[in-house]
Short mmCIF file of N, CA and C in Angstrom, two decimals:
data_model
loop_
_atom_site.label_atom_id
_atom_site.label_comp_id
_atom_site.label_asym_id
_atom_site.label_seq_id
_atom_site.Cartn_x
_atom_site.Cartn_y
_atom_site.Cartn_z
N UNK C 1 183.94 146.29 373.09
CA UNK C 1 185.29 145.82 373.36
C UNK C 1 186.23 147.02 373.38
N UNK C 2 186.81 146.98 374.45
CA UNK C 2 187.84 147.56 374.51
C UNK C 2 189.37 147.93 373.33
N UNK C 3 189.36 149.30 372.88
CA UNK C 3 190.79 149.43 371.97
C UNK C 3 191.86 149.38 373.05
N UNK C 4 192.88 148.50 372.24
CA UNK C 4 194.47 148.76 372.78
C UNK C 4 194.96 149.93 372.81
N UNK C 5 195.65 150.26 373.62
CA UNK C 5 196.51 151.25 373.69
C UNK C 5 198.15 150.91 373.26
N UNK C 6 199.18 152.07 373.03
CA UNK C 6 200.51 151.44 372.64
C UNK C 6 200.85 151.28 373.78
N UNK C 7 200.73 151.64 374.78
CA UNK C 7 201.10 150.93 376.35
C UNK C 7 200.75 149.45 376.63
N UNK C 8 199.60 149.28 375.70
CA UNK C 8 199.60 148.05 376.30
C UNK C 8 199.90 146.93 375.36
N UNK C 9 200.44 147.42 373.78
CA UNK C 9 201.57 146.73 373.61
C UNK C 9 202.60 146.42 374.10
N UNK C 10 203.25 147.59 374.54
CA UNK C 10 204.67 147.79 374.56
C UNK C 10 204.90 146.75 376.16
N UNK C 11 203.39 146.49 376.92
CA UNK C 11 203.11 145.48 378.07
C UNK C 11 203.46 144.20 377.17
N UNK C 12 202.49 143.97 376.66
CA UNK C 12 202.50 142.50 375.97
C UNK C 12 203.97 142.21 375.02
N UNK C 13 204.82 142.66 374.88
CA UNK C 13 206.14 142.59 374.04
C UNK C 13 206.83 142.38 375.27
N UNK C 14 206.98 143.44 376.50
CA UNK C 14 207.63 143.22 377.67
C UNK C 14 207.69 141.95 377.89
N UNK C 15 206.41 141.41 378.35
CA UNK C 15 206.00 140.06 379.24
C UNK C 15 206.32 138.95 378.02
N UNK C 16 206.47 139.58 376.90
CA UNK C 16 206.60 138.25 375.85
C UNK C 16 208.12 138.03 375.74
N UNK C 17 208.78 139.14 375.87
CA UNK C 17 210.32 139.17 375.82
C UNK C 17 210.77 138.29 377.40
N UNK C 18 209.70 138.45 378.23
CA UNK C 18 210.45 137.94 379.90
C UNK C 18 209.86 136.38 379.55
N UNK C 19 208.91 136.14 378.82
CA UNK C 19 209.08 134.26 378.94
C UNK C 19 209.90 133.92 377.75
N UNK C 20 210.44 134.44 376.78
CA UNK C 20 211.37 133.89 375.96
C UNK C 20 212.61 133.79 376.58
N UNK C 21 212.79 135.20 377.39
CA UNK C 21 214.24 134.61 378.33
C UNK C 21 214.54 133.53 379.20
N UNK C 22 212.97 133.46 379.69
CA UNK C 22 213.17 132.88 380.85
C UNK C 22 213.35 131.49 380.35
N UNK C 23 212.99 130.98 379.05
CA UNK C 23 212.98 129.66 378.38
C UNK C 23 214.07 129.28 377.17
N UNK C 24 215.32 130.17 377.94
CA UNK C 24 216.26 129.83 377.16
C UNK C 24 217.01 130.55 376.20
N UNK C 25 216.77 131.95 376.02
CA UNK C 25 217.44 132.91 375.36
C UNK C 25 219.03 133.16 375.94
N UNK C 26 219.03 132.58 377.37
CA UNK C 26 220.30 132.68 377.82
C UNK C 26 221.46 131.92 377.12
N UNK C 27 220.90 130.27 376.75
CA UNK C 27 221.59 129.28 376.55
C UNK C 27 222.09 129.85 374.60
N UNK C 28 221.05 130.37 373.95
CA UNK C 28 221.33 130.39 372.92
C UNK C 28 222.40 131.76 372.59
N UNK C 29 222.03 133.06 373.58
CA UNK C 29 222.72 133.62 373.97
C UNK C 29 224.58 133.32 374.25
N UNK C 30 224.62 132.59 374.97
CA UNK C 30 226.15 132.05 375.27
C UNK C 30 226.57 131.19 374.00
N UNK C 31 225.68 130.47 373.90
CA UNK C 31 226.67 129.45 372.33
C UNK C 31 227.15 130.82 371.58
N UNK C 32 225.88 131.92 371.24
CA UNK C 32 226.55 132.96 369.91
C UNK C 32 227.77 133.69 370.27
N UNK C 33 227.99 133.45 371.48
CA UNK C 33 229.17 134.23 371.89
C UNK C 33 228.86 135.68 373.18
N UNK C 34 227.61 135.38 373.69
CA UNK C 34 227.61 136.49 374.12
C UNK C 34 228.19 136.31 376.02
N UNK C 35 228.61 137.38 376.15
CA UNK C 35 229.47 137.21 378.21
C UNK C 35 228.43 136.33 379.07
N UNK C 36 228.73 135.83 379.61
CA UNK C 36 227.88 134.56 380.64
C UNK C 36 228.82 135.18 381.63
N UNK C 37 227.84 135.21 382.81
CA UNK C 37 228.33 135.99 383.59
C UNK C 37 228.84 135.49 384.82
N UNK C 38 228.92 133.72 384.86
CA UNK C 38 229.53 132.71 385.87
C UNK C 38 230.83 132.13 384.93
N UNK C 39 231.58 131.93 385.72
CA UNK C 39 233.13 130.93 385.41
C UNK C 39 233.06 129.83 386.29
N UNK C 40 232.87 128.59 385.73
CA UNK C 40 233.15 127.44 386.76
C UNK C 40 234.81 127.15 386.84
N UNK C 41 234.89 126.02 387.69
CA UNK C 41 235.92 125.00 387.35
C UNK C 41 235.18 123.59 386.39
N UNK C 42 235.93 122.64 386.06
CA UNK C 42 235.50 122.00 386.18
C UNK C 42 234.75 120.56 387.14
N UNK C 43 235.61 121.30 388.26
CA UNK C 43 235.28 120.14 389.49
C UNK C 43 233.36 120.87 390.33
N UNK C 44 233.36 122.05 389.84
CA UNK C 44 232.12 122.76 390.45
C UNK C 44 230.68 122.52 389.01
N UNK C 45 231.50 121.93 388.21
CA UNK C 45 230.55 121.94 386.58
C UNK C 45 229.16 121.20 387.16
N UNK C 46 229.28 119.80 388.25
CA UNK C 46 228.51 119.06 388.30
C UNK C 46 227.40 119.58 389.05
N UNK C 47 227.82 120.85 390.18
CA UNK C 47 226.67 121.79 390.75
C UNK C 47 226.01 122.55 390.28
N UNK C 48 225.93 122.30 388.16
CA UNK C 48 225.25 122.76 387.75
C UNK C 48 224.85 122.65 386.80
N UNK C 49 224.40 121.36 386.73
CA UNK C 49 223.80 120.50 385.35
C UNK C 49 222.57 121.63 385.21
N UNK C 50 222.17 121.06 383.79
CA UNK C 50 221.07 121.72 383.24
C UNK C 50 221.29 123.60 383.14
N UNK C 51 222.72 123.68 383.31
CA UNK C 51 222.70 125.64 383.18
C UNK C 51 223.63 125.46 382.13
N UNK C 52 223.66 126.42 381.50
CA UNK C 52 224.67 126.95 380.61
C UNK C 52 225.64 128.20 381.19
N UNK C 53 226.61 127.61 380.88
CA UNK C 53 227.45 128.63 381.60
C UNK C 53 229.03 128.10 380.78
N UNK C 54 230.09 129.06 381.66
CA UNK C 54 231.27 128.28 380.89
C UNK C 54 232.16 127.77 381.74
N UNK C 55 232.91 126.79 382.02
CA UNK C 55 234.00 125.93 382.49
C UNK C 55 235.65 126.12 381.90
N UNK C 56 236.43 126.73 382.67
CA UNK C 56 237.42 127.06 382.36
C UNK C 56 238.44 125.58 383.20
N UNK C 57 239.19 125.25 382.25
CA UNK C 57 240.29 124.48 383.07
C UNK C 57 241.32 124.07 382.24
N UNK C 58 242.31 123.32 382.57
CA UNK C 58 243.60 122.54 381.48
C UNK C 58 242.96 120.79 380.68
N UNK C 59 243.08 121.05 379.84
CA UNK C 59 242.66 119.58 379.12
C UNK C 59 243.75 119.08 379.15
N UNK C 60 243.09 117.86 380.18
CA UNK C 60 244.60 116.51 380.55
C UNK C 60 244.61 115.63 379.93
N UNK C 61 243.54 115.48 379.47
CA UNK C 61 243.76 114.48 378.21
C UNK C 61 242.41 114.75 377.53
N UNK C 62 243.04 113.69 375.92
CA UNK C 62 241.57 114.32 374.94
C UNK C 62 241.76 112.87 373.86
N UNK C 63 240.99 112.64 372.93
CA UNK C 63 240.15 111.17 372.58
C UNK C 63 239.85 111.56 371.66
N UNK C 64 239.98 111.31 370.10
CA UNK C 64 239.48 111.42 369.15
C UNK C 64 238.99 110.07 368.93
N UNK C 65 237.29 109.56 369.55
CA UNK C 65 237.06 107.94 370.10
C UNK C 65 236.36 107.41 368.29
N UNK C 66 237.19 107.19 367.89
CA UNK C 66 236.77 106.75 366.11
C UNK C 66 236.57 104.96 367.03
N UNK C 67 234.95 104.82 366.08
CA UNK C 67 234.37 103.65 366.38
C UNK C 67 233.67 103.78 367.37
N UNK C 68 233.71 104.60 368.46
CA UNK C 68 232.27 104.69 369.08
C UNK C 68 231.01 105.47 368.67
N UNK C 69 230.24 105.18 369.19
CA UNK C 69 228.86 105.60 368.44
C UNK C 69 228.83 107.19 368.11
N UNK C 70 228.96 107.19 367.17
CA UNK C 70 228.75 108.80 366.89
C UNK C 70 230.19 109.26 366.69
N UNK C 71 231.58 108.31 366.64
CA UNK C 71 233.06 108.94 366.31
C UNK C 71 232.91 110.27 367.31
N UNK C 72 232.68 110.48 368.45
CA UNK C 72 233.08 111.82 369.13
C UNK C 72 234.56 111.99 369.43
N UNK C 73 234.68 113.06 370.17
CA UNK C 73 235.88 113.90 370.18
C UNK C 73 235.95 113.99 371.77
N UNK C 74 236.73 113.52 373.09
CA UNK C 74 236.44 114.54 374.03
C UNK C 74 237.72 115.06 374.18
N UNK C 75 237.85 116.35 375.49
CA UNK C 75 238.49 116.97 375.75
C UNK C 75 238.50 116.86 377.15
N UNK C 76 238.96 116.18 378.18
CA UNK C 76 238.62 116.08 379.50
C UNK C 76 239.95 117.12 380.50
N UNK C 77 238.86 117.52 381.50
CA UNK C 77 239.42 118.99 382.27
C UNK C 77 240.53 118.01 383.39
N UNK C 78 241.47 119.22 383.34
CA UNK C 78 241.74 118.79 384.57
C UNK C 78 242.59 117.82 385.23
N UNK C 79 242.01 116.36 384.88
CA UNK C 79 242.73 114.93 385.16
C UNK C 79 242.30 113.93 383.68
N UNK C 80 243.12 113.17 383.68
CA UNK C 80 242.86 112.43 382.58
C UNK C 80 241.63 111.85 382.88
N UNK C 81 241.37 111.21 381.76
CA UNK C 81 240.09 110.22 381.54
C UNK C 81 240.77 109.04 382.55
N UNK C 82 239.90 108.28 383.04
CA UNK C 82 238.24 108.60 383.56
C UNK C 82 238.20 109.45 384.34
N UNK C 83 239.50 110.43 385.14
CA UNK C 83 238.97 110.76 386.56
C UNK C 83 238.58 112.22 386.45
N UNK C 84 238.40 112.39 385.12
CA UNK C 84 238.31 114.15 384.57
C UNK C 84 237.12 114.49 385.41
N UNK C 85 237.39 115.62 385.70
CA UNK C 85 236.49 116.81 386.66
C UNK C 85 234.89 117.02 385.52
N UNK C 86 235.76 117.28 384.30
CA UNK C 86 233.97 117.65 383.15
C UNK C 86 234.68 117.23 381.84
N UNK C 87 233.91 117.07 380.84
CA UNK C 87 234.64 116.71 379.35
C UNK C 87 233.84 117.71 378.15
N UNK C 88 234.30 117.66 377.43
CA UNK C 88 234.01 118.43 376.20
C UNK C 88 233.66 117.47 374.95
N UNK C 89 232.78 116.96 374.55
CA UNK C 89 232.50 116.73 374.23
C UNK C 89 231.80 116.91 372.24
N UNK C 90 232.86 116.81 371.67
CA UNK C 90 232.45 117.31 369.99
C UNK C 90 231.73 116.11 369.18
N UNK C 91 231.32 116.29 368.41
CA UNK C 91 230.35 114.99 367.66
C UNK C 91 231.15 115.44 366.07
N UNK C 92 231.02 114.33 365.55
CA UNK C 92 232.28 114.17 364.58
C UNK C 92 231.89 115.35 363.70
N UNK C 93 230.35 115.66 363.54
CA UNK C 93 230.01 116.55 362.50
C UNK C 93 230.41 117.80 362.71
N UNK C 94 230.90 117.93 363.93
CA UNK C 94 230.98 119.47 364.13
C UNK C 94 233.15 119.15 364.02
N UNK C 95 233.54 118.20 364.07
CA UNK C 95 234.94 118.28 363.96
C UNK C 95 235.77 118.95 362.75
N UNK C 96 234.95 118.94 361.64
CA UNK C 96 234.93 119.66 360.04
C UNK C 96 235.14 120.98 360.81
N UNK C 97 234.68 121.64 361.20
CA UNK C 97 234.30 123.18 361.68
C UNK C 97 235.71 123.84 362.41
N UNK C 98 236.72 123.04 362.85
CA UNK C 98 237.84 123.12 363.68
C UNK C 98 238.96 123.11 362.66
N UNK C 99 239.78 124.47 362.85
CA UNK C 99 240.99 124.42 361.90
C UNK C 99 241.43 123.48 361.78
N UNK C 100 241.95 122.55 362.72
CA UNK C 100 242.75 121.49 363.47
C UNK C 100 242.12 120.38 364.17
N UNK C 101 242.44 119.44 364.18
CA UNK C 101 241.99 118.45 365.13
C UNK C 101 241.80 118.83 366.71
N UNK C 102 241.17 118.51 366.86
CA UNK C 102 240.36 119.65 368.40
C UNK C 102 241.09 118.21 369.40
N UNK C 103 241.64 117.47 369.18
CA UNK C 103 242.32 116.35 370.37
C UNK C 103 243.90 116.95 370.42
N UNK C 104 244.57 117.16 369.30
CA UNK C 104 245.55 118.70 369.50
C UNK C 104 245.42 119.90 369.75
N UNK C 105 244.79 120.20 369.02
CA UNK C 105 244.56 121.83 369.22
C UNK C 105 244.71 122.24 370.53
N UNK C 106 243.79 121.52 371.76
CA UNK C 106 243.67 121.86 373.34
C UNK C 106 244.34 121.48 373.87
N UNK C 107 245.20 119.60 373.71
CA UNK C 107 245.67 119.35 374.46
C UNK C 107 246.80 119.91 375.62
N UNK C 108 246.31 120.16 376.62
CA UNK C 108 247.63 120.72 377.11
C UNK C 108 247.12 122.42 377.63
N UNK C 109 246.51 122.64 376.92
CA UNK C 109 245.93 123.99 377.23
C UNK C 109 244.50 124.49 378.25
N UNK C 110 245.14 125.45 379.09
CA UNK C 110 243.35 126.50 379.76
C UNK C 110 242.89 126.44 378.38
N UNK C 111 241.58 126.13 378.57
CA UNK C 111 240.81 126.44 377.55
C UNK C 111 239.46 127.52 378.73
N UNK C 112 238.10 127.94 378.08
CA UNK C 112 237.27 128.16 378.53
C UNK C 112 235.89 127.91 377.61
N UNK C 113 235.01 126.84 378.12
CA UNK C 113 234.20 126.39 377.19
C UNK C 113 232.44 126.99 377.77
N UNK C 114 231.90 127.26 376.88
CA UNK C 114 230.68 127.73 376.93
C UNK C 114 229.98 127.02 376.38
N UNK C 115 228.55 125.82 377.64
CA UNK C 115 227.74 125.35 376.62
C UNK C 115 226.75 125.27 377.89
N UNK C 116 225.91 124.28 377.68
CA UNK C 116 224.89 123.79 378.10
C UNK C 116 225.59 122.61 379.45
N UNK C 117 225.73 122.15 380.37
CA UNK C 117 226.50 121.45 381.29
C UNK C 117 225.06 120.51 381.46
N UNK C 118 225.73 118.88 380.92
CA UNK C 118 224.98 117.98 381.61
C UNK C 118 225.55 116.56 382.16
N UNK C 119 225.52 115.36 382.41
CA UNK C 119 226.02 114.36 383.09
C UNK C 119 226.13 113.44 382.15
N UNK C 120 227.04 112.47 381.93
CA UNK C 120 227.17 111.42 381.46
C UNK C 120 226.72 109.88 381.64
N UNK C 121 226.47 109.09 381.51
CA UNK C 121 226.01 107.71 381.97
C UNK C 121 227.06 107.61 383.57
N UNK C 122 228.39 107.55 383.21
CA UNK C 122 228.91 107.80 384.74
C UNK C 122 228.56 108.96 385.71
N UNK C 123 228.14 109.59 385.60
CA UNK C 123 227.66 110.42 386.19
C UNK C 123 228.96 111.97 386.32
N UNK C 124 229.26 112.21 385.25
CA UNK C 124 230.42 113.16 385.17
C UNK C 124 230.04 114.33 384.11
N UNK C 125 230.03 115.10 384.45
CA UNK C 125 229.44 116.44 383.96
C UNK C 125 230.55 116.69 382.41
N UNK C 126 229.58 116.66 381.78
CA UNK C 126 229.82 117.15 380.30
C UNK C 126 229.11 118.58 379.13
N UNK C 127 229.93 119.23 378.55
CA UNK C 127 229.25 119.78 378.21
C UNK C 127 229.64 119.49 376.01
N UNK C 128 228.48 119.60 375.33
CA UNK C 128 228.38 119.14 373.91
C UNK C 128 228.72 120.65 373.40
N UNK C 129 229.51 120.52 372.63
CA UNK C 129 229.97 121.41 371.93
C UNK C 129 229.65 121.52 370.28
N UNK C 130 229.02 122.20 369.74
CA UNK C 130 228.38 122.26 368.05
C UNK C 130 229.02 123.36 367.37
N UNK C 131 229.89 124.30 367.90
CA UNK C 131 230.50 125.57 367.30
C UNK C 131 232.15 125.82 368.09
N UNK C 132 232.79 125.71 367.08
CA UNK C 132 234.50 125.82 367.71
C UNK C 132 234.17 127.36 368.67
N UNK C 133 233.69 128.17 368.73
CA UNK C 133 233.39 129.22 368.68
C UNK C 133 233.20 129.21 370.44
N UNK C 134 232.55 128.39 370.82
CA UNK C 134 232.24 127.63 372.20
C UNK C 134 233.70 127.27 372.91
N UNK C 135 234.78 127.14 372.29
CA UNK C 135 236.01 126.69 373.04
C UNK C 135 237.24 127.87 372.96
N UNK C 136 237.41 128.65 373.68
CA UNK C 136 238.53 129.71 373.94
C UNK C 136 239.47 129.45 374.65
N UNK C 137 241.22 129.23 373.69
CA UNK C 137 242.06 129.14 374.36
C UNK C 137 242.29 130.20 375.07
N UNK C 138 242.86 130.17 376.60
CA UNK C 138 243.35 131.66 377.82
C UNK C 138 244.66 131.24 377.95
N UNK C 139 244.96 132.29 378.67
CA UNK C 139 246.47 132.03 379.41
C UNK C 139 245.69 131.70 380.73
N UNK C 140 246.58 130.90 381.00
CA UNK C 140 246.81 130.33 382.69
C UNK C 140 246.38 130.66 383.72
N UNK C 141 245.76 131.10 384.94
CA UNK C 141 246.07 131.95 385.66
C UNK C 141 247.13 132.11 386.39
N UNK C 142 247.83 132.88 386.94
CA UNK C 142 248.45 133.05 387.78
C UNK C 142 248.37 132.53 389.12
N UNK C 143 249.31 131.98 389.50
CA UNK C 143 248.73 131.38 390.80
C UNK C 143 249.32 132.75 392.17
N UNK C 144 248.61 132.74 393.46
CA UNK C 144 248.97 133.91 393.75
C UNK C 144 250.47 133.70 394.74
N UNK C 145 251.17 135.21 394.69
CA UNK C 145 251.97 134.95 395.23
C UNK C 145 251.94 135.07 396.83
N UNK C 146 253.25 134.19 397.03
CA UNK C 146 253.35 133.86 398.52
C UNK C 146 254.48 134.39 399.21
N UNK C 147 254.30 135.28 400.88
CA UNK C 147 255.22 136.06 401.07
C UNK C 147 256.38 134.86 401.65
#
């Protein structure tokens, strides 16, 4: 039998490091905070269920829904509920974790949220939020000027 060489470790660590990425080091990557290198809207969120990425927009309205299953929290982009573009979605356990009530805190504000983007029973792109850390208030953009 053949001895290893450190080359052909330093192979087998390579190829072991490229299927851990490829199976999700990205997603866990972005929750910790690290740059994701797409900006949606929320009206483009739904062209990309199943990615993690982040969704920047204004929360038009937000729901602290006490008595539905699980007491969640949303934050919906954009247009009020129902006709919101994507929602944000907190589960009561993670609402402890928020200086503030996260149905104030945003209301009204660009936020930019980093998670996992998936669909709702209506079919409206949501993303679950487990770390305040995931929701960054911005300024606005600028809209451009016109001569």
């Amino acid at each position: 039998m053949k001895s290893r060489t450190p080359q052909d470790h330093h192979r087998v660590r390579f190829y072991l490091l490229a299927i851990v990425a490829g199976c999700g080091l990205h997603s866990l990557l972005a929750i910790a905070g690290v740059k994701v290198t797409q900006t949606l809207t929320g009206d483009e969120a739904l062209q990309h269920l199943d990615e993690t990425t982040t969704v920047c927009g204004t929360i038009a309205s937000a729901k602290y829904a006490v008595g539905a299953p699980g007491n969640p929290t949303y934050l919906n982009f954009d247009r009020p509920y129902p006709n919101q573009s994507c929602a944000v979605v907190i589960a009561e356990s993670t609402r402890a974790k928020f200086k503030a009530a996260p149905e104030k805190m945003f209301m009204g504000k660009w936020v930019c949220v980093t998670g996992l983007i998936t669909s709702n029973y209506r079919g409206k792109a949501e993303i679950a939020v487990s770390d305040p850390a995931q929701i960054v208030v911005k300024d606005a953009p600028t809209p451009p000027a016109t001569n």
